[in-house]
Amino acid sequence: MNLNEDQLNEIQQMAGLFFSPEDVAVNLEMDEDDTELFIAAIASRNTRNDQAGAYLRGWLLAEITLRKAIQQSALNGSSPSQQMMLNYQRESRI
């Protein structure tokens, strides 16, 4: 499925609002086969697939923005935000 730049931006925007891949596919009126390919490409983190790449970028950019806001809140003394940052740290340890 070839999508134009506006459609790829829409995928990225919806992913940044944490819509599910299924909801994005419905919004773009993808048929059943394209929906399955889109969801599979996202699940396998296949950024060579333009649609999946747009989705993953949108989701990650929103996550970065959100974590920055939580970090700033933690630095300003918010105990819940500090706890969230500690949880992020624990989850990402190598």
mmCIF file of N, CA and C in Angstrom:
data_model
loop_
_atom_site.group_PDB
_atom_site.id
_atom_site.type_symbol
_atom_site.label_atom_id
_atom_site.label_comp_id
_atom_site.label_asym_id
_atom_site.label_seq_id
_atom_site.Cartn_x
_atom_site.Cartn_y
_atom_site.Cartn_z
ATOM 1 N N MET A 1 0.840 -1.172 0.000
ATOM 2 C CA MET A 1 0.000 0.000 0.000
ATOM 3 C C MET A 1 0.891 1.243 0.000
ATOM 4 N N ASN A 2 0.733 2.066 -0.989
ATOM 5 C CA ASN A 2 1.491 3.314 -1.078
ATOM 6 C C ASN A 2 0.634 4.456 -0.565
ATOM 7 N N LEU A 3 1.154 5.141 0.434
ATOM 8 C CA LEU A 3 0.439 6.277 0.998
ATOM 9 C C LEU A 3 1.189 7.549 0.672
ATOM 10 N N ASN A 4 0.457 8.640 0.560
ATOM 11 C CA ASN A 4 1.119 9.915 0.299
ATOM 12 C C ASN A 4 1.654 10.502 1.608
ATOM 13 N N GLU A 5 2.378 11.590 1.487
ATOM 14 C CA GLU A 5 3.030 12.212 2.644
ATOM 15 C C GLU A 5 2.025 12.635 3.712
ATOM 16 N N ASP A 6 0.873 13.144 3.300
ATOM 17 C CA ASP A 6 -0.163 13.547 4.259
ATOM 18 C C ASP A 6 -0.669 12.351 5.064
ATOM 19 N N GLN A 7 -0.841 11.221 4.393
ATOM 20 C CA GLN A 7 -1.314 10.024 5.081
ATOM 21 C C GLN A 7 -0.257 9.489 6.051
ATOM 22 N N LEU A 8 1.005 9.533 5.642
ATOM 23 C CA LEU A 8 2.076 9.107 6.555
ATOM 24 C C LEU A 8 2.153 10.039 7.760
ATOM 25 N N ASN A 9 1.965 11.335 7.536
ATOM 26 C CA ASN A 9 1.945 12.281 8.655
ATOM 27 C C ASN A 9 0.764 12.014 9.573
ATOM 28 N N GLU A 10 -0.358 11.626 9.004
ATOM 29 C CA GLU A 10 -1.529 11.304 9.810
ATOM 30 C C GLU A 10 -1.265 10.066 10.671
ATOM 31 N N ILE A 11 -0.597 9.066 10.102
ATOM 32 C CA ILE A 11 -0.216 7.883 10.878
ATOM 33 C C ILE A 11 0.670 8.302 12.042
ATOM 34 N N GLN A 12 1.670 9.121 11.759
ATOM 35 C CA GLN A 12 2.602 9.560 12.795
ATOM 36 C C GLN A 12 1.869 10.354 13.882
ATOM 37 N N GLN A 13 0.966 11.209 13.461
ATOM 38 C CA GLN A 13 0.209 12.029 14.406
ATOM 39 C C GLN A 13 -0.693 11.166 15.290
ATOM 40 N N MET A 14 -1.378 10.211 14.697
ATOM 41 C CA MET A 14 -2.255 9.334 15.478
ATOM 42 C C MET A 14 -1.452 8.452 16.431
ATOM 43 N N ALA A 15 -0.306 7.971 15.980
ATOM 44 C CA ALA A 15 0.553 7.166 16.851
ATOM 45 C C ALA A 15 1.039 8.016 18.028
ATOM 46 N N GLY A 16 1.326 9.286 17.764
ATOM 47 C CA GLY A 16 1.764 10.186 18.818
ATOM 48 C C GLY A 16 0.688 10.466 19.850
ATOM 49 N N LEU A 17 -0.545 10.194 19.484
ATOM 50 C CA LEU A 17 -1.661 10.309 20.432
ATOM 51 C C LEU A 17 -2.016 8.938 21.007
ATOM 52 N N PHE A 18 -1.168 7.948 20.710
ATOM 53 C CA PHE A 18 -1.258 6.587 21.221
ATOM 54 C C PHE A 18 -2.520 5.839 20.772
ATOM 55 N N PHE A 19 -2.953 6.130 19.534
ATOM 56 C CA PHE A 19 -4.005 5.312 18.946
ATOM 57 C C PHE A 19 -3.402 3.962 18.579
ATOM 58 N N SER A 20 -4.192 2.924 18.643
ATOM 59 C CA SER A 20 -3.712 1.590 18.299
ATOM 60 C C SER A 20 -3.499 1.497 16.785
ATOM 61 N N PRO A 21 -2.645 0.567 16.350
ATOM 62 C CA PRO A 21 -2.477 0.356 14.912
ATOM 63 C C PRO A 21 -3.807 0.023 14.222
ATOM 64 N N GLU A 22 -4.653 -0.718 14.911
ATOM 65 C CA GLU A 22 -5.953 -1.070 14.339
ATOM 66 C C GLU A 22 -6.801 0.178 14.092
ATOM 67 N N ASP A 23 -6.792 1.103 15.047
ATOM 68 C CA ASP A 23 -7.556 2.340 14.883
ATOM 69 C C ASP A 23 -7.002 3.189 13.741
ATOM 70 N N VAL A 24 -5.685 3.221 13.616
ATOM 71 C CA VAL A 24 -5.060 3.966 12.523
ATOM 72 C C VAL A 24 -5.489 3.362 11.185
ATOM 73 N N ALA A 25 -5.473 2.037 11.108
ATOM 74 C CA ALA A 25 -5.865 1.357 9.870
ATOM 75 C C ALA A 25 -7.316 1.661 9.518
ATOM 76 N N VAL A 26 -8.188 1.676 10.513
ATOM 77 C CA VAL A 26 -9.596 1.997 10.267
ATOM 78 C C VAL A 26 -9.715 3.422 9.755
ATOM 79 N N ASN A 27 -9.005 4.344 10.387
ATOM 80 C CA ASN A 27 -9.072 5.748 9.991
ATOM 81 C C ASN A 27 -8.596 5.954 8.553
ATOM 82 N N LEU A 28 -7.582 5.215 8.148
ATOM 83 C CA LEU A 28 -7.052 5.327 6.789
ATOM 84 C C LEU A 28 -7.784 4.431 5.795
ATOM 85 N N GLU A 29 -8.801 3.751 6.278
ATOM 86 C CA GLU A 29 -9.617 2.877 5.439
ATOM 87 C C GLU A 29 -8.791 1.809 4.730
ATOM 88 N N MET A 30 -7.859 1.210 5.471
ATOM 89 C CA MET A 30 -7.059 0.113 4.923
ATOM 90 C C MET A 30 -7.938 -1.123 4.801
ATOM 91 N N ASP A 31 -7.686 -1.916 3.750
ATOM 92 C CA ASP A 31 -8.410 -3.179 3.646
ATOM 93 C C ASP A 31 -7.793 -4.190 4.610
ATOM 94 N N GLU A 32 -8.394 -5.351 4.688
ATOM 95 C CA GLU A 32 -7.975 -6.364 5.662
ATOM 96 C C GLU A 32 -6.515 -6.790 5.468
ATOM 97 N N ASP A 33 -6.108 -7.006 4.230
ATOM 98 C CA ASP A 33 -4.729 -7.431 3.965
ATOM 99 C C ASP A 33 -3.727 -6.352 4.346
ATOM 100 N N ASP A 34 -4.004 -5.104 3.953
ATOM 101 C CA ASP A 34 -3.094 -4.005 4.299
ATOM 102 C C ASP A 34 -3.031 -3.800 5.809
ATOM 103 N N THR A 35 -4.165 -3.968 6.478
ATOM 104 C CA THR A 35 -4.194 -3.834 7.942
ATOM 105 C C THR A 35 -3.305 -4.882 8.587
ATOM 106 N N GLU A 36 -3.411 -6.122 8.133
ATOM 107 C CA GLU A 36 -2.578 -7.198 8.686
ATOM 108 C C GLU A 36 -1.097 -6.925 8.460
ATOM 109 N N LEU A 37 -0.734 -6.478 7.271
ATOM 110 C CA LEU A 37 0.671 -6.165 6.972
ATOM 111 C C LEU A 37 1.171 -5.011 7.834
ATOM 112 N N PHE A 38 0.343 -3.990 8.000
ATOM 113 C CA PHE A 38 0.679 -2.819 8.815
ATOM 114 C C PHE A 38 0.928 -3.226 10.265
ATOM 115 N N ILE A 39 0.015 -4.001 10.825
ATOM 116 C CA ILE A 39 0.140 -4.441 12.219
ATOM 117 C C ILE A 39 1.350 -5.348 12.397
ATOM 118 N N ALA A 40 1.582 -6.254 11.462
ATOM 119 C CA ALA A 40 2.736 -7.159 11.536
ATOM 120 C C ALA A 40 4.047 -6.374 11.444
ATOM 121 N N ALA A 41 4.087 -5.372 10.570
ATOM 122 C CA ALA A 41 5.307 -4.563 10.425
ATOM 123 C C ALA A 41 5.585 -3.781 11.704
ATOM 124 N N ILE A 42 4.549 -3.294 12.352
ATOM 125 C CA ILE A 42 4.729 -2.586 13.619
ATOM 126 C C ILE A 42 5.211 -3.552 14.690
ATOM 127 N N ALA A 43 4.574 -4.711 14.779
ATOM 128 C CA ALA A 43 4.946 -5.712 15.788
ATOM 129 C C ALA A 43 6.407 -6.141 15.645
ATOM 130 N N SER A 44 6.881 -6.227 14.403
ATOM 131 C CA SER A 44 8.271 -6.640 14.172
ATOM 132 C C SER A 44 9.224 -5.444 14.110
ATOM 133 N N ARG A 45 8.675 -4.245 14.332
ATOM 134 C CA ARG A 45 9.449 -3.000 14.316
ATOM 135 C C ARG A 45 10.199 -2.818 12.990
ATOM 136 N N ASN A 46 9.505 -3.136 11.908
ATOM 137 C CA ASN A 46 10.073 -3.061 10.556
ATOM 138 C C ASN A 46 9.954 -1.629 10.041
ATOM 139 N N THR A 47 10.979 -0.830 10.254
ATOM 140 C CA THR A 47 10.942 0.568 9.826
ATOM 141 C C THR A 47 11.173 0.725 8.322
ATOM 142 N N ARG A 48 11.497 -0.358 7.629
ATOM 143 C CA ARG A 48 11.591 -0.287 6.164
ATOM 144 C C ARG A 48 10.208 -0.155 5.543
ATOM 145 N N ASN A 49 9.202 -0.566 6.280
ATOM 146 C CA ASN A 49 7.816 -0.366 5.861
ATOM 147 C C ASN A 49 7.467 1.084 6.224
ATOM 148 N N ASP A 50 7.164 1.901 5.215
ATOM 149 C CA ASP A 50 6.932 3.338 5.451
ATOM 150 C C ASP A 50 5.840 3.600 6.476
ATOM 151 N N GLN A 51 4.751 2.845 6.394
ATOM 152 C CA GLN A 51 3.637 3.069 7.309
ATOM 153 C C GLN A 51 4.025 2.713 8.747
ATOM 154 N N ALA A 52 4.690 1.588 8.913
ATOM 155 C CA ALA A 52 5.120 1.168 10.244
ATOM 156 C C ALA A 52 6.174 2.131 10.783
ATOM 157 N N GLY A 53 7.075 2.569 9.916
ATOM 158 C CA GLY A 53 8.092 3.541 10.339
ATOM 159 C C GLY A 53 7.455 4.833 10.836
ATOM 160 N N ALA A 54 6.432 5.305 10.127
ATOM 161 C CA ALA A 54 5.725 6.520 10.545
ATOM 162 C C ALA A 54 5.050 6.303 11.892
ATOM 163 N N TYR A 55 4.442 5.142 12.067
ATOM 164 C CA TYR A 55 3.763 4.836 13.326
ATOM 165 C C TYR A 55 4.773 4.789 14.478
ATOM 166 N N LEU A 56 5.850 4.065 14.289
ATOM 167 C CA LEU A 56 6.853 3.919 15.356
ATOM 168 C C LEU A 56 7.513 5.254 15.696
ATOM 169 N N ARG A 57 7.793 6.080 14.679
ATOM 170 C CA ARG A 57 8.363 7.408 14.937
ATOM 171 C C ARG A 57 7.395 8.278 15.733
ATOM 172 N N GLY A 58 6.136 8.269 15.340
ATOM 173 C CA GLY A 58 5.145 9.071 16.039
ATOM 174 C C GLY A 58 4.990 8.662 17.485
ATOM 175 N N TRP A 59 4.943 7.361 17.706
ATOM 176 C CA TRP A 59 4.790 6.849 19.066
ATOM 177 C C TRP A 59 6.008 7.229 19.911
ATOM 178 N N LEU A 60 7.196 7.042 19.339
ATOM 179 C CA LEU A 60 8.419 7.321 20.080
ATOM 180 C C LEU A 60 8.592 8.818 20.353
ATOM 181 N N LEU A 61 8.302 9.659 19.375
ATOM 182 C CA LEU A 61 8.420 11.103 19.591
ATOM 183 C C LEU A 61 7.486 11.578 20.695
ATOM 184 N N ALA A 62 6.276 11.036 20.739
ATOM 185 C CA ALA A 62 5.338 11.397 21.805
ATOM 186 C C ALA A 62 5.829 10.883 23.151
ATOM 187 N N GLU A 63 6.390 9.692 23.166
ATOM 188 C CA GLU A 63 6.935 9.122 24.404
ATOM 189 C C GLU A 63 8.098 9.970 24.917
ATOM 190 N N ILE A 64 8.945 10.435 24.025
ATOM 191 C CA ILE A 64 10.063 11.300 24.412
ATOM 192 C C ILE A 64 9.531 12.591 25.038
ATOM 193 N N THR A 65 8.564 13.213 24.395
ATOM 194 C CA THR A 65 7.978 14.453 24.904
ATOM 195 C C THR A 65 7.357 14.233 26.280
ATOM 196 N N LEU A 66 6.638 13.136 26.412
ATOM 197 C CA LEU A 66 5.988 12.816 27.680
ATOM 198 C C LEU A 66 7.014 12.573 28.782
ATOM 199 N N ARG A 67 8.051 11.812 28.483
ATOM 200 C CA ARG A 67 9.073 11.539 29.499
ATOM 201 C C ARG A 67 9.833 12.800 29.885
ATOM 202 N N LYS A 68 10.049 13.691 28.941
ATOM 203 C CA LYS A 68 10.706 14.956 29.272
ATOM 204 C C LYS A 68 9.851 15.759 30.245
ATOM 205 N N ALA A 69 8.544 15.769 30.015
ATOM 206 C CA ALA A 69 7.637 16.491 30.914
ATOM 207 C C ALA A 69 7.634 15.846 32.306
ATOM 208 N N ILE A 70 7.640 14.518 32.344
ATOM 209 C CA ILE A 70 7.689 13.809 33.624
ATOM 210 C C ILE A 70 9.011 14.081 34.325
ATOM 211 N N GLN A 71 10.096 14.085 33.562
ATOM 212 C CA GLN A 71 11.412 14.375 34.140
ATOM 213 C C GLN A 71 11.441 15.776 34.740
ATOM 214 N N GLN A 72 10.922 16.749 34.022
ATOM 215 C CA GLN A 72 10.910 18.120 34.535
ATOM 216 C C GLN A 72 10.069 18.210 35.799
ATOM 217 N N SER A 73 8.950 17.533 35.804
ATOM 218 C CA SER A 73 8.097 17.505 36.986
ATOM 219 C C SER A 73 8.823 16.849 38.158
ATOM 220 N N ALA A 74 9.567 15.772 37.880
ATOM 221 C CA ALA A 74 10.347 15.098 38.929
ATOM 222 C C ALA A 74 11.421 16.021 39.486
ATOM 223 N N LEU A 75 12.096 16.741 38.592
ATOM 224 C CA LEU A 75 13.132 17.674 39.038
ATOM 225 C C LEU A 75 12.550 18.817 39.869
ATOM 226 N N ASN A 76 11.270 19.115 39.621
ATOM 227 C CA ASN A 76 10.589 20.161 40.381
ATOM 228 C C ASN A 76 10.013 19.640 41.690
ATOM 229 N N GLY A 77 10.263 18.351 41.992
ATOM 230 C CA GLY A 77 9.882 17.811 43.288
ATOM 231 C C GLY A 77 8.638 16.949 43.325
ATOM 232 N N SER A 78 8.058 16.624 42.189
ATOM 233 C CA SER A 78 6.859 15.789 42.184
ATOM 234 C C SER A 78 7.223 14.347 42.522
ATOM 235 N N SER A 79 6.738 13.883 43.643
ATOM 236 C CA SER A 79 7.034 12.525 44.081
ATOM 237 C C SER A 79 6.511 11.473 43.094
ATOM 238 N N PRO A 80 5.280 11.585 42.580
ATOM 239 C CA PRO A 80 4.824 10.595 41.582
ATOM 240 C C PRO A 80 5.706 10.587 40.324
ATOM 241 N N SER A 81 6.133 11.758 39.889
ATOM 242 C CA SER A 81 6.994 11.831 38.706
ATOM 243 C C SER A 81 8.362 11.230 38.990
ATOM 244 N N GLN A 82 8.866 11.457 40.192
ATOM 245 C CA GLN A 82 10.149 10.856 40.568
ATOM 246 C C GLN A 82 10.039 9.334 40.548
ATOM 247 N N GLN A 83 8.928 8.819 41.052
ATOM 248 C CA GLN A 83 8.712 7.372 41.052
ATOM 249 C C GLN A 83 8.635 6.837 39.628
ATOM 250 N N MET A 84 7.961 7.577 38.748
ATOM 251 C CA MET A 84 7.881 7.145 37.347
ATOM 252 C C MET A 84 9.263 7.107 36.705
ATOM 253 N N MET A 85 10.087 8.122 36.976
ATOM 254 C CA MET A 85 11.438 8.139 36.408
ATOM 255 C C MET A 85 12.256 6.956 36.923
ATOM 256 N N LEU A 86 12.120 6.629 38.201
ATOM 257 C CA LEU A 86 12.821 5.458 38.747
ATOM 258 C C LEU A 86 12.334 4.178 38.070
ATOM 259 N N ASN A 87 11.032 4.095 37.815
ATOM 260 C CA ASN A 87 10.494 2.925 37.113
ATOM 261 C C ASN A 87 11.046 2.836 35.683
ATOM 262 N N TYR A 88 11.113 3.967 34.982
ATOM 263 C CA TYR A 88 11.699 3.967 33.641
ATOM 264 C C TYR A 88 13.146 3.484 33.693
ATOM 265 N N GLN A 89 13.876 3.955 34.711
ATOM 266 C CA GLN A 89 15.281 3.572 34.850
ATOM 267 C C GLN A 89 15.388 2.053 35.067
ATOM 268 N N ARG A 90 14.574 1.515 35.962
ATOM 269 C CA ARG A 90 14.617 0.078 36.247
ATOM 270 C C ARG A 90 14.272 -0.748 34.999
ATOM 271 N N GLU A 91 13.263 -0.309 34.272
ATOM 272 C CA GLU A 91 12.809 -1.045 33.086
ATOM 273 C C GLU A 91 13.848 -1.053 31.971
ATOM 274 N N SER A 92 14.663 -0.029 31.921
ATOM 275 C CA SER A 92 15.600 0.083 30.796
ATOM 276 C C SER A 92 17.020 -0.358 31.129
ATOM 277 N N ARG A 93 17.230 -0.862 32.313
ATOM 278 C CA ARG A 93 18.587 -1.338 32.650
ATOM 279 C C ARG A 93 19.007 -2.457 31.727
ATOM 280 N N ILE A 94 20.257 -2.426 31.395
ATOM 281 C CA ILE A 94 20.813 -3.440 30.477
ATOM 282 C C ILE A 94 21.315 -4.619 31.270
#
